[in-house]
Amino acid sequence: MGSGALLAAPALGQGLVDLALPGGPSSRPTSSSFPEKGEMILQRARPPLLETPMEVFDQGVFTPNDRFFVRWHWADIPTSIDVQRYRIAVRGHVNRSLAISLAELLRMPRVELAAVNQCSGNSRGLFQPRVAGAQWRHGAMGNAKWVGVRLRHVLDLAGVKPGAIAVRFGALDQPVVPTGPDFTKSISLDHARDGEVMIAFEMNGEQMPLLNGFPVRLIVPGWYSTYWVKMLNDIEVLDRPDDGYWMAKAYKIPDTPHANVAPGTKDFPSVPINRMVPRSWITGWADGQTFSYAPELPVGGIAMGGDAGVAKVEISGDLGRTWHEASLGPDEGRYSFRRFDMTLRVPHAGSYTLLSRCTNTNGVTQPMTPNWNPGGFMRGCVEAARVRLT
Amino acid sequence: MKRSFLDPSPGTLAFGGLVFTSLVLVAIGPPSARKPWAIENASSPASAPSQVAGPDITLVSVSVDLPDDTVPFPDGPHAAVINANCTSCHSATMALSQPRLSRDQWKAIVEKMRATYKAPVPASAVPEILDYLTAMSGKLPVNGSPTAASADRSGGTG
């Protein structure tokens, strides 16, 4: 346990990557200096924003815990967790307030589910016009097998009172300035009771890294990561809408299809960000990479259905005029990444732009045109992967 | 969420042992004021970390060191002012990694830091901070990719 000596070296960076963000700045250090983490793209050291390098997604549909992206808002993050003393409060509009120990939690009925955890602002750095915020490329996401207890089970133990409408989640991290807004998020009571929302204590067969929320985090399958509260220690049943900053002001999207508005628009009805949309990425090479020519080009990658399963993935080599269906890898569940592969016949050497397009089991297909909104949220368009064959 | 009730005083520690062996759920009152979360064992590497076991899984207490960030805003006019005001909550990188932003866009961000996130930045320091940030943005290519005219992105983040 623990990372041993504190790395007080002035430079945390060990390498450099170019995220190719339009207009820059686009180079980022890579770093293996964070506890329980391997090599990550260092977006921000304090509080940590660590992005997963794209090649990790080519190695399997489950993202290893030590390469799983990290995202915190406030820098006051506990660095020690004593599992014997940890308690999860269940309180508010309930019949009995509870303080659940981890020993109790581990004896409750369990569920297991594979689910993609993706930041609301994943790929924000590619928005054009650019917008302020964390300047991620595509690696603010990961997929894991989560094991935990249904939130519904815990709510039933406390007994939700009539008139309850929402459930708010709080965690151990705290604002650096005491008067700053504490990070809390909420979902509707119906959603909280859907049997899928889970208090997870296991990630890919192990306890989760502290930076991913040890000892327990909320899993909200199909919804953006902002709701997946890490180091969860407070579950508050509300009989009124949550008007806190992180629900009422931050993480709001235009209430339009694809959360899309014309660049520069500011007056639009908005709603809290919610369900994810289908996405796919060709992961076999870095965008723009060069290979020696061969008549057959293997094209593979990962897809996600968002709030539904992956129904199909198609590849285009002619900027979307024609599409060819790829074969899908094993189905690990509707909220998981799914592998796709196909072999393309390439007539001659040259530069090629390949596109991948996912359709989910609700029939929603990735659009060709990128969405835009001032928060840089919910990118979901078809992405290009360029390759040079010489 | 406040940490106080996770830091039981010696008097309440007893129930920790109780619930560990039974399934009794303990009723608690609402959490009170913030307190630093002191951890047993955290500073005694000799003793094995505490554990909690359940069917097929054992959770082991964790203690880590988070690397600190020492990369400041680079030298330039008013670097001292921005380093004094804009590095207490997050790395300078948060600002250094932003795309080219106009003075008005930077102003909206700095105002959000002060009003929403309660950054203790005196109004008198704001013009110099904006000078620094606007000059920094000015080094990025003009036609690289313009940022949107609207400076108002409400809370943002993600």
Coordinates of C-alpha atoms in Angstrom, one line a residue:
Chain A
M1 CA 0.0 0.0 0.0
G2 CA 1.1 3.5 -0.6
S3 CA 3.4 4.8 -3.2
G4 CA 6.5 4.9 -1.0
A5 CA 8.5 8.0 -1.1
L6 CA 6.8 11.1 -2.2
L7 CA 8.0 12.2 -5.6
A8 CA 9.0 15.7 -4.9
A9 CA 10.8 16.0 -8.2
P10 CA 10.2 19.4 -9.8
A11 CA 9.0 17.8 -13.0
L12 CA 6.4 15.1 -12.7
G13 CA 6.5 14.5 -16.5
Q14 CA 8.5 11.7 -17.8
G15 CA 7.6 11.9 -21.5
L16 CA 5.6 14.1 -23.8
V17 CA 2.6 13.5 -26.0
D18 CA 1.0 15.7 -28.6
L19 CA -2.8 15.6 -28.3
A20 CA -3.2 17.5 -31.6
L21 CA -5.8 19.8 -30.2
P22 CA -6.7 22.5 -32.8
G23 CA -4.8 25.7 -32.2
G24 CA -3.1 24.2 -29.1
P25 CA -1.6 24.1 -26.6
S26 CA -1.5 20.5 -27.2
S27 CA 1.6 18.9 -25.8
R28 CA 1.2 17.2 -22.4
P29 CA 3.7 15.4 -20.2
T30 CA 3.2 11.7 -19.4
S31 CA 3.7 10.6 -15.9
S32 CA 3.9 7.4 -13.8
S33 CA 4.2 9.4 -10.5
F34 CA 0.7 8.9 -9.3
P35 CA -0.1 6.3 -6.7
E36 CA -1.5 3.0 -8.0
K37 CA -1.2 4.4 -11.6
G38 CA 0.9 3.5 -14.5
E39 CA 1.8 5.9 -17.3
M40 CA -0.9 8.5 -17.8
I41 CA -1.3 11.7 -19.7
L42 CA -0.8 14.5 -17.2
Q43 CA -3.6 17.1 -17.8
R44 CA -3.3 18.6 -14.3
A45 CA -1.4 17.5 -11.3
R46 CA -3.4 19.2 -8.6
P47 CA -6.1 18.0 -8.2
P48 CA -5.3 15.2 -10.6
L49 CA -6.7 15.0 -14.1
L50 CA -5.0 12.0 -15.7
E51 CA -5.9 10.9 -19.2
T52 CA -5.7 7.3 -20.5
P53 CA -3.4 7.0 -23.5
M54 CA -5.4 5.8 -26.6
E55 CA -3.2 2.7 -27.1
V56 CA -4.5 1.3 -23.8
F57 CA -8.0 0.9 -25.4
D58 CA -6.5 -1.2 -28.2
Q59 CA -5.3 -3.8 -25.7
G60 CA -8.7 -4.9 -24.5
V61 CA -12.2 -3.7 -23.7
F62 CA -11.6 -3.5 -20.0
T63 CA -9.3 -0.7 -19.0
P64 CA -6.7 -1.8 -16.4
N65 CA -7.2 -0.1 -13.0
D66 CA -3.7 1.4 -13.2
R67 CA -4.4 3.1 -16.5
F68 CA -8.0 4.2 -15.7
F69 CA -8.5 8.0 -16.1
V70 CA -8.7 10.2 -13.0
R71 CA -10.7 13.3 -12.5
W72 CA -11.2 15.3 -9.3
H73 CA -12.6 18.9 -8.9
W74 CA -11.2 19.9 -5.5
A75 CA -7.7 19.2 -4.2
D76 CA -8.6 18.3 -0.7
I77 CA -8.6 14.6 -1.3
P78 CA -8.0 12.2 1.7
T79 CA -4.8 10.2 1.0
S80 CA -5.5 7.6 3.7
I81 CA -8.6 5.5 4.0
D82 CA -9.1 3.2 7.0
V83 CA -11.6 0.6 5.8
Q84 CA -12.6 -0.3 9.4
R85 CA -13.7 3.2 10.2
Y86 CA -15.3 4.1 6.9
R87 CA -19.1 4.7 7.1
I88 CA -21.6 5.6 4.4
A89 CA -24.4 7.7 5.8
V90 CA -27.9 7.3 4.5
R91 CA -30.1 10.1 5.7
G92 CA -32.6 12.8 4.8
H93 CA -36.1 11.9 3.8
V94 CA -35.9 8.4 5.3
N95 CA -37.4 6.5 8.2
R96 CA -34.1 5.5 9.7
S97 CA -30.7 7.3 9.2
L98 CA -28.0 4.7 8.8
A99 CA -24.2 4.6 9.0
I100 CA -23.2 1.6 6.9
S101 CA -19.8 0.1 7.6
L102 CA -17.8 -1.6 4.8
A103 CA -18.1 -4.9 6.6
E104 CA -21.9 -4.6 6.4
L105 CA -21.8 -3.5 2.8
L106 CA -19.7 -6.5 1.8
R107 CA -22.4 -8.8 3.2
M108 CA -25.3 -7.3 1.3
P109 CA -26.6 -8.9 -1.9
R110 CA -24.3 -8.1 -4.8
V111 CA -24.5 -7.2 -8.4
E112 CA -21.9 -7.2 -11.1
L113 CA -21.9 -5.1 -14.2
A114 CA -19.5 -3.9 -16.9
A115 CA -19.9 -0.2 -17.6
V116 CA -18.1 2.6 -19.3
N117 CA -17.2 5.5 -17.1
Q118 CA -16.8 8.6 -19.3
C119 CA -16.2 12.2 -18.4
S120 CA -18.9 14.7 -19.5
G121 CA -16.1 16.7 -21.1
N122 CA -14.3 13.8 -22.8
S123 CA -12.8 15.1 -26.1
R124 CA -13.5 18.7 -25.2
G125 CA -10.1 19.7 -26.6
L126 CA -11.5 18.9 -30.1
F127 CA -14.4 21.3 -29.9
Q128 CA -14.3 23.9 -32.6
P129 CA -14.6 26.7 -31.8
R130 CA -12.6 25.7 -28.7
V131 CA -14.1 26.1 -25.3
A132 CA -12.6 26.5 -21.8
G133 CA -12.4 23.6 -19.3
A134 CA -10.2 20.5 -19.0
Q135 CA -8.7 20.0 -22.4
W136 CA -9.1 16.3 -22.8
R137 CA -8.6 14.3 -26.0
H138 CA -10.5 11.0 -26.0
G139 CA -8.9 9.3 -23.0
A140 CA -11.2 10.7 -20.2
M141 CA -13.0 7.3 -20.2
G142 CA -12.6 3.7 -19.2
N143 CA -14.5 0.5 -18.9
A144 CA -14.5 -1.8 -15.9
K145 CA -16.3 -4.7 -14.3
W146 CA -17.9 -3.2 -11.2
V147 CA -19.1 -5.3 -8.3
G148 CA -21.2 -3.7 -5.5
V149 CA -24.6 -3.4 -3.9
R150 CA -27.7 -2.0 -5.5
L151 CA -28.4 1.5 -4.3
R152 CA -32.0 0.4 -4.1
H153 CA -31.1 -2.2 -1.5
V154 CA -29.5 0.4 0.7
L155 CA -32.4 2.9 0.3
D156 CA -34.8 0.2 1.2
L157 CA -32.9 -0.5 4.4
A158 CA -33.3 3.1 5.4
G159 CA -36.9 3.3 4.2
V160 CA -37.6 6.1 1.8
K161 CA -40.5 8.3 3.1
P162 CA -43.4 9.3 0.8
G163 CA -42.7 12.6 -0.9
A164 CA -39.0 11.9 -1.7
I165 CA -38.0 12.8 -5.2
A166 CA -34.2 12.7 -5.5
V167 CA -31.1 11.3 -4.0
R168 CA -27.9 13.3 -3.5
F169 CA -24.4 11.9 -3.2
G170 CA -21.5 13.4 -1.3
A171 CA -18.0 12.3 -0.8
L172 CA -14.9 12.7 1.2
D173 CA -13.2 15.3 -1.0
Q174 CA -13.7 18.9 0.1
P175 CA -13.3 22.4 -1.3
V176 CA -9.9 23.9 -0.7
V177 CA -11.6 27.1 0.5
P178 CA -14.3 26.2 3.1
T179 CA -16.9 28.4 1.6
G180 CA -16.5 26.9 -1.9
P181 CA -19.2 24.6 -3.2
D182 CA -18.7 21.0 -1.9
F183 CA -19.0 18.5 -4.8
T184 CA -22.3 16.7 -4.6
K185 CA -24.5 15.3 -7.3
S186 CA -28.0 13.9 -7.5
I187 CA -30.3 11.7 -9.5
S188 CA -34.0 11.2 -9.4
L189 CA -35.4 8.7 -6.9
D190 CA -36.8 6.5 -9.7
H191 CA -33.3 6.4 -11.2
A192 CA -31.7 5.7 -7.9
R193 CA -34.1 2.7 -7.4
D194 CA -33.7 1.2 -10.9
G195 CA -31.6 -1.7 -9.7
E196 CA -28.6 -0.8 -11.9
V197 CA -27.3 2.2 -10.0
M198 CA -24.7 0.6 -7.7
I199 CA -22.4 1.3 -4.8
A200 CA -19.3 -0.4 -6.1
F201 CA -16.4 -1.7 -4.0
E202 CA -14.7 -3.8 -6.6
M203 CA -13.2 -2.7 -10.0
N204 CA -11.9 -5.3 -12.4
G205 CA -11.7 -7.9 -9.7
E206 CA -9.7 -5.7 -7.2
Q207 CA -10.3 -2.9 -4.8
M208 CA -10.2 0.3 -6.7
P209 CA -7.3 2.7 -6.8
L210 CA -7.7 5.5 -4.3
L211 CA -7.7 8.0 -7.1
N212 CA -10.7 6.2 -8.7
G213 CA -12.7 6.5 -5.5
F214 CA -11.5 3.9 -3.0
P215 CA -13.2 2.4 -1.1
V216 CA -16.6 2.9 -2.8
R217 CA -17.9 4.8 -5.7
L218 CA -21.3 5.2 -7.2
I219 CA -21.8 3.5 -10.6
V220 CA -24.5 5.0 -12.8
P221 CA -24.5 2.8 -15.9
G222 CA -25.1 4.7 -19.2
W223 CA -24.7 8.1 -17.5
Y224 CA -21.7 10.4 -17.6
S225 CA -19.0 10.1 -15.0
T226 CA -20.0 13.3 -13.1
Y227 CA -22.6 11.2 -11.3
W228 CA -20.2 8.4 -10.4
V229 CA -19.3 10.0 -7.1
K230 CA -16.0 8.7 -5.8
M231 CA -15.2 8.1 -2.1
L232 CA -18.9 8.1 -1.6
N233 CA -19.8 8.6 2.1
D234 CA -23.1 10.4 2.1
I235 CA -26.5 9.4 0.5
E236 CA -29.1 12.0 1.2
V237 CA -32.7 11.4 0.2
L238 CA -34.3 14.7 -0.8
D239 CA -38.0 15.8 -0.9
R240 CA -37.1 18.8 -3.1
P241 CA -35.0 19.4 -6.2
D242 CA -31.3 19.6 -5.7
D243 CA -30.5 23.3 -6.2
G244 CA -26.8 22.9 -5.4
Y245 CA -24.1 24.4 -7.7
W246 CA -23.0 21.1 -9.2
M247 CA -26.5 20.3 -10.4
A248 CA -28.0 23.7 -11.0
K249 CA -25.1 25.6 -12.6
A250 CA -22.3 23.3 -13.6
Y251 CA -22.6 20.3 -15.9
K252 CA -25.6 21.8 -17.7
I253 CA -26.2 21.1 -21.4
P254 CA -28.5 22.7 -24.0
D255 CA -31.9 20.9 -24.0
T256 CA -31.5 20.2 -27.7
P257 CA -30.7 17.1 -29.8
H258 CA -27.1 16.1 -29.3
A259 CA -26.8 19.0 -26.8
N260 CA -26.0 21.1 -29.9
V261 CA -26.3 24.9 -30.3
A262 CA -24.7 27.3 -32.8
P263 CA -21.3 28.4 -31.6
G264 CA -21.5 31.5 -29.4
T265 CA -25.1 30.9 -28.4
K266 CA -25.7 31.5 -24.8
D267 CA -29.4 31.8 -24.1
F268 CA -30.9 28.4 -24.4
P269 CA -32.9 26.1 -22.1
S270 CA -30.5 23.8 -20.3
V271 CA -30.7 20.6 -18.3
P272 CA -28.2 18.6 -16.2
I273 CA -26.1 16.4 -18.4
N274 CA -27.4 12.8 -18.3
R275 CA -27.4 9.8 -20.6
M276 CA -24.3 9.0 -22.8
V277 CA -24.5 8.7 -26.5
P278 CA -22.9 6.1 -28.8
R279 CA -19.2 6.5 -29.7
S280 CA -16.5 4.6 -31.4
W281 CA -12.7 4.9 -32.0
I282 CA -10.3 3.1 -34.3
T283 CA -7.5 2.3 -31.9
G284 CA -5.1 0.3 -34.0
W285 CA -2.8 3.2 -34.7
A286 CA -2.3 6.8 -33.6
D287 CA -4.0 9.3 -35.8
G288 CA -1.6 10.1 -38.7
Q289 CA 0.7 7.1 -38.1
T290 CA 2.8 5.7 -41.0
F291 CA 3.1 2.0 -42.0
S292 CA 4.6 0.2 -44.9
Y293 CA 2.0 -0.6 -47.5
A294 CA 0.3 -3.9 -47.6
P295 CA -2.9 -4.7 -49.6
E296 CA -4.8 -5.5 -46.5
L297 CA -5.2 -3.1 -43.6
P298 CA -6.6 -4.4 -40.3
V299 CA -9.0 -1.8 -38.8
G300 CA -10.1 -2.3 -35.2
G301 CA -11.2 -0.4 -32.2
I302 CA -13.7 0.0 -29.5
A303 CA -17.3 1.2 -29.5
M304 CA -19.8 2.0 -26.8
G305 CA -23.6 2.3 -27.1
G306 CA -23.9 5.0 -24.5
D307 CA -27.2 4.3 -22.6
A308 CA -27.8 1.1 -24.7
G309 CA -25.8 -1.7 -26.2
V310 CA -23.7 -1.7 -29.4
A311 CA -25.8 -2.9 -32.3
K312 CA -23.3 -2.4 -35.1
V313 CA -20.1 -0.6 -36.1
E314 CA -19.4 0.4 -39.6
I315 CA -16.2 1.6 -41.2
S316 CA -15.8 4.1 -44.1
G317 CA -12.8 4.7 -46.2
D318 CA -14.4 7.4 -48.4
L319 CA -15.4 10.0 -45.9
G320 CA -18.8 8.5 -45.2
R321 CA -20.1 7.8 -48.7
T322 CA -20.1 4.1 -48.2
W323 CA -20.0 2.1 -45.0
H324 CA -18.9 -1.5 -44.3
E325 CA -20.0 -3.4 -41.3
A326 CA -17.3 -4.6 -38.9
S327 CA -17.5 -7.8 -36.9
L328 CA -18.1 -7.3 -33.2
G329 CA -16.2 -8.9 -30.4
P330 CA -17.8 -10.6 -27.3
D331 CA -20.8 -8.8 -25.7
E332 CA -19.8 -7.9 -22.2
G333 CA -23.1 -6.2 -21.5
R334 CA -24.9 -3.2 -22.8
Y335 CA -22.9 -0.6 -20.9
S336 CA -19.5 -2.0 -21.8
F337 CA -17.0 -1.2 -24.5
R338 CA -17.3 -3.6 -27.4
R339 CA -14.4 -4.5 -29.7
F340 CA -14.9 -4.2 -33.5
D341 CA -12.6 -5.5 -36.3
M342 CA -12.5 -5.7 -40.0
T343 CA -9.9 -6.0 -42.8
L344 CA -9.9 -3.3 -45.5
R345 CA -8.5 -3.9 -49.0
V346 CA -6.3 -1.0 -49.9
P347 CA -5.6 -0.5 -53.6
H348 CA -2.2 1.3 -53.3
A349 CA 0.1 3.3 -51.1
G350 CA -1.1 6.7 -49.9
S351 CA -2.8 8.6 -47.2
Y352 CA -6.2 7.3 -46.0
T353 CA -8.8 8.7 -43.6
L354 CA -10.9 6.0 -42.0
L355 CA -14.1 6.6 -40.1
S356 CA -15.9 4.4 -37.6
R357 CA -19.6 4.8 -36.8
C358 CA -21.5 3.1 -34.0
T359 CA -25.3 2.4 -33.9
N360 CA -26.7 1.5 -30.6
T361 CA -29.5 -0.9 -29.8
N362 CA -31.9 2.0 -29.5
G363 CA -31.2 2.7 -33.1
V364 CA -29.2 5.9 -32.4
T365 CA -26.3 6.4 -34.9
Q366 CA -23.3 8.6 -34.4
P367 CA -23.7 11.8 -36.5
M368 CA -21.0 13.0 -38.9
T369 CA -21.2 16.5 -37.7
P370 CA -19.7 17.4 -34.3
N371 CA -22.0 19.0 -31.7
W372 CA -21.1 22.3 -30.1
N373 CA -22.1 23.8 -26.7
P374 CA -20.3 26.2 -24.5
G375 CA -19.4 23.6 -21.9
G376 CA -17.7 21.3 -24.4
F377 CA -19.9 18.4 -23.3
M378 CA -21.1 15.2 -24.9
R379 CA -19.0 14.9 -28.0
G380 CA -20.3 12.0 -30.0
C381 CA -19.7 12.5 -33.7
V382 CA -17.9 10.1 -36.0
E383 CA -14.1 10.3 -35.4
A384 CA -11.5 10.1 -38.1
A385 CA -8.3 8.0 -37.9
R386 CA -5.7 8.9 -40.6
V387 CA -3.1 6.5 -41.7
R388 CA -0.2 6.8 -44.2
L389 CA 0.8 3.7 -46.1
T390 CA 4.1 4.0 -47.9
Chain B
M1 CA -19.7 15.5 2.6
K2 CA -18.3 16.3 5.9
R3 CA -15.9 13.9 7.4
S4 CA -16.8 14.3 11.1
F5 CA -18.8 11.2 11.7
L6 CA -16.2 9.1 10.0
D7 CA -13.8 10.1 12.7
P8 CA -15.5 8.6 15.7
S9 CA -14.3 9.9 19.1
P10 CA -13.0 7.1 21.4
G11 CA -16.5 6.9 22.9
T12 CA -18.1 5.9 19.6
L13 CA -15.3 3.7 18.3
A14 CA -16.9 0.8 20.2
F15 CA -19.7 0.5 17.7
G16 CA -17.2 0.2 14.9
G17 CA -16.2 -3.1 16.5
L18 CA -19.8 -4.1 16.9
V19 CA -21.0 -3.6 13.4
F20 CA -17.9 -5.3 12.1
T21 CA -19.2 -8.6 13.5
S22 CA -22.9 -8.1 13.4
L23 CA -25.2 -6.7 10.8
V24 CA -26.7 -4.1 13.0
L25 CA -27.2 -0.8 11.2
V26 CA -26.4 2.1 13.4
A27 CA -28.6 5.1 13.4
I28 CA -26.7 8.4 13.3
G29 CA -27.5 12.0 13.5
P30 CA -26.8 14.5 10.8
P31 CA -23.1 15.2 10.2
S32 CA -21.8 18.2 12.0
A33 CA -18.8 20.5 11.3
R34 CA -15.8 19.6 9.3
K35 CA -12.8 18.1 11.0
P36 CA -9.6 16.8 9.6
W37 CA -10.0 13.1 9.0
A38 CA -7.4 11.4 11.3
I39 CA -6.5 7.9 10.3
E40 CA -5.3 5.3 12.7
N41 CA -2.3 3.4 11.3
A42 CA -1.7 6.0 8.6
S43 CA 1.7 7.0 10.1
S44 CA 2.8 3.7 11.5
P45 CA 4.2 1.7 8.5
A46 CA 5.3 -1.1 10.9
S47 CA 1.7 -2.2 11.6
A48 CA -0.1 -4.0 8.8
P49 CA -2.9 -2.0 7.2
S50 CA -6.3 -2.8 8.6
Q51 CA -8.7 -4.9 6.5
V52 CA -12.4 -5.6 6.1
A53 CA -13.3 -8.9 4.7
G54 CA -16.5 -10.2 3.0
P55 CA -17.3 -13.1 0.8
D56 CA -14.6 -13.3 -2.0
I57 CA -13.2 -9.9 -1.2
T58 CA -11.0 -8.2 1.3
L59 CA -10.6 -4.4 1.3
V60 CA -7.3 -3.2 2.7
S61 CA -6.7 0.3 4.1
V62 CA -4.8 2.5 1.8
S63 CA -2.4 5.4 2.4
V64 CA -0.8 7.1 -0.5
D65 CA 1.3 10.2 -1.3
L66 CA 0.0 12.5 -4.0
P67 CA 2.8 14.1 -5.9
D68 CA 2.7 17.9 -5.6
D69 CA 2.8 20.2 -8.6
T70 CA 5.6 22.7 -8.5
V71 CA 5.3 24.0 -12.1
P72 CA 4.5 27.7 -11.7
F73 CA 3.2 30.2 -14.3
P74 CA 6.2 31.0 -16.4
D75 CA 8.0 34.3 -16.0
G76 CA 6.5 37.4 -17.5
P77 CA 4.9 40.7 -16.5
H78 CA 2.8 40.0 -13.3
A79 CA 3.9 36.4 -13.0
A80 CA 4.3 36.9 -9.3
V81 CA 0.7 38.2 -9.0
I82 CA -0.8 35.2 -10.8
N83 CA 1.4 32.7 -9.0
A84 CA 0.3 34.2 -5.7
N85 CA -3.5 34.2 -6.6
C86 CA -4.1 31.3 -9.0
T87 CA -2.2 28.2 -7.7
S88 CA -3.8 27.5 -4.3
C89 CA -6.7 25.4 -5.5
H90 CA -5.3 23.9 -8.7
S91 CA -2.1 23.7 -10.7
A92 CA -1.2 26.5 -13.0
T93 CA -1.7 24.0 -15.7
M94 CA -5.4 24.5 -15.4
A95 CA -4.9 27.9 -17.0
L96 CA -1.8 27.1 -19.0
S97 CA -3.6 24.4 -21.0
Q98 CA -6.5 26.5 -22.1
P99 CA -7.0 27.4 -25.7
R100 CA -6.5 31.0 -26.9
L101 CA -9.1 33.1 -24.9
S102 CA -9.9 36.8 -25.2
R103 CA -9.5 39.2 -22.3
D104 CA -13.3 39.1 -21.8
Q105 CA -13.3 35.3 -21.7
W106 CA -10.5 35.3 -19.2
K107 CA -12.3 37.9 -17.1
A108 CA -15.4 35.7 -17.0
I109 CA -13.3 32.8 -15.8
V110 CA -11.5 34.9 -13.1
E111 CA -14.8 36.2 -11.9
K112 CA -16.1 32.7 -11.6
M113 CA -13.1 31.8 -9.6
R114 CA -13.8 34.6 -7.2
A115 CA -17.6 34.5 -7.0
T116 CA -18.4 30.8 -7.3
Y117 CA -15.3 29.0 -6.1
K118 CA -14.5 31.7 -3.5
A119 CA -11.0 32.3 -4.7
P120 CA -9.4 34.9 -2.3
V121 CA -8.3 37.1 -5.2
P122 CA -8.5 40.9 -4.4
A123 CA -10.3 42.9 -7.1
S124 CA -7.1 45.0 -7.3
A125 CA -5.2 42.0 -8.6
V126 CA -7.6 41.2 -11.4
P127 CA -6.4 43.6 -14.1
E128 CA -2.8 42.3 -13.7
I129 CA -3.9 38.7 -13.8
L130 CA -5.9 39.4 -17.0
D131 CA -2.9 41.1 -18.5
Y132 CA -0.8 38.0 -17.8
L133 CA -3.5 35.6 -19.1
T134 CA -4.3 37.6 -22.2
A135 CA -0.6 37.9 -23.1
M136 CA -0.3 34.1 -22.6
S137 CA -3.2 33.5 -24.9
G138 CA -1.6 35.9 -27.4
K139 CA 1.2 33.5 -27.9
L140 CA -1.1 30.9 -29.4
P141 CA -1.7 31.0 -33.1
V142 CA -4.4 33.5 -34.0
N143 CA -6.0 31.3 -36.6
G144 CA -5.4 28.0 -34.9
S145 CA -8.9 27.7 -33.8
P146 CA -10.9 30.6 -32.6
T147 CA -12.8 30.3 -29.3
A148 CA -16.5 31.0 -29.2
A149 CA -17.6 34.6 -28.8
S150 CA -19.7 33.7 -25.8
A151 CA -17.7 34.0 -22.5
D152 CA -20.6 32.7 -20.5
R153 CA -20.4 29.0 -20.0
S154 CA -22.1 29.1 -16.6
G155 CA -20.6 26.4 -14.3
G156 CA -19.0 24.3 -17.0
T157 CA -16.4 21.7 -16.0
G158 CA -16.2 18.0 -16.8

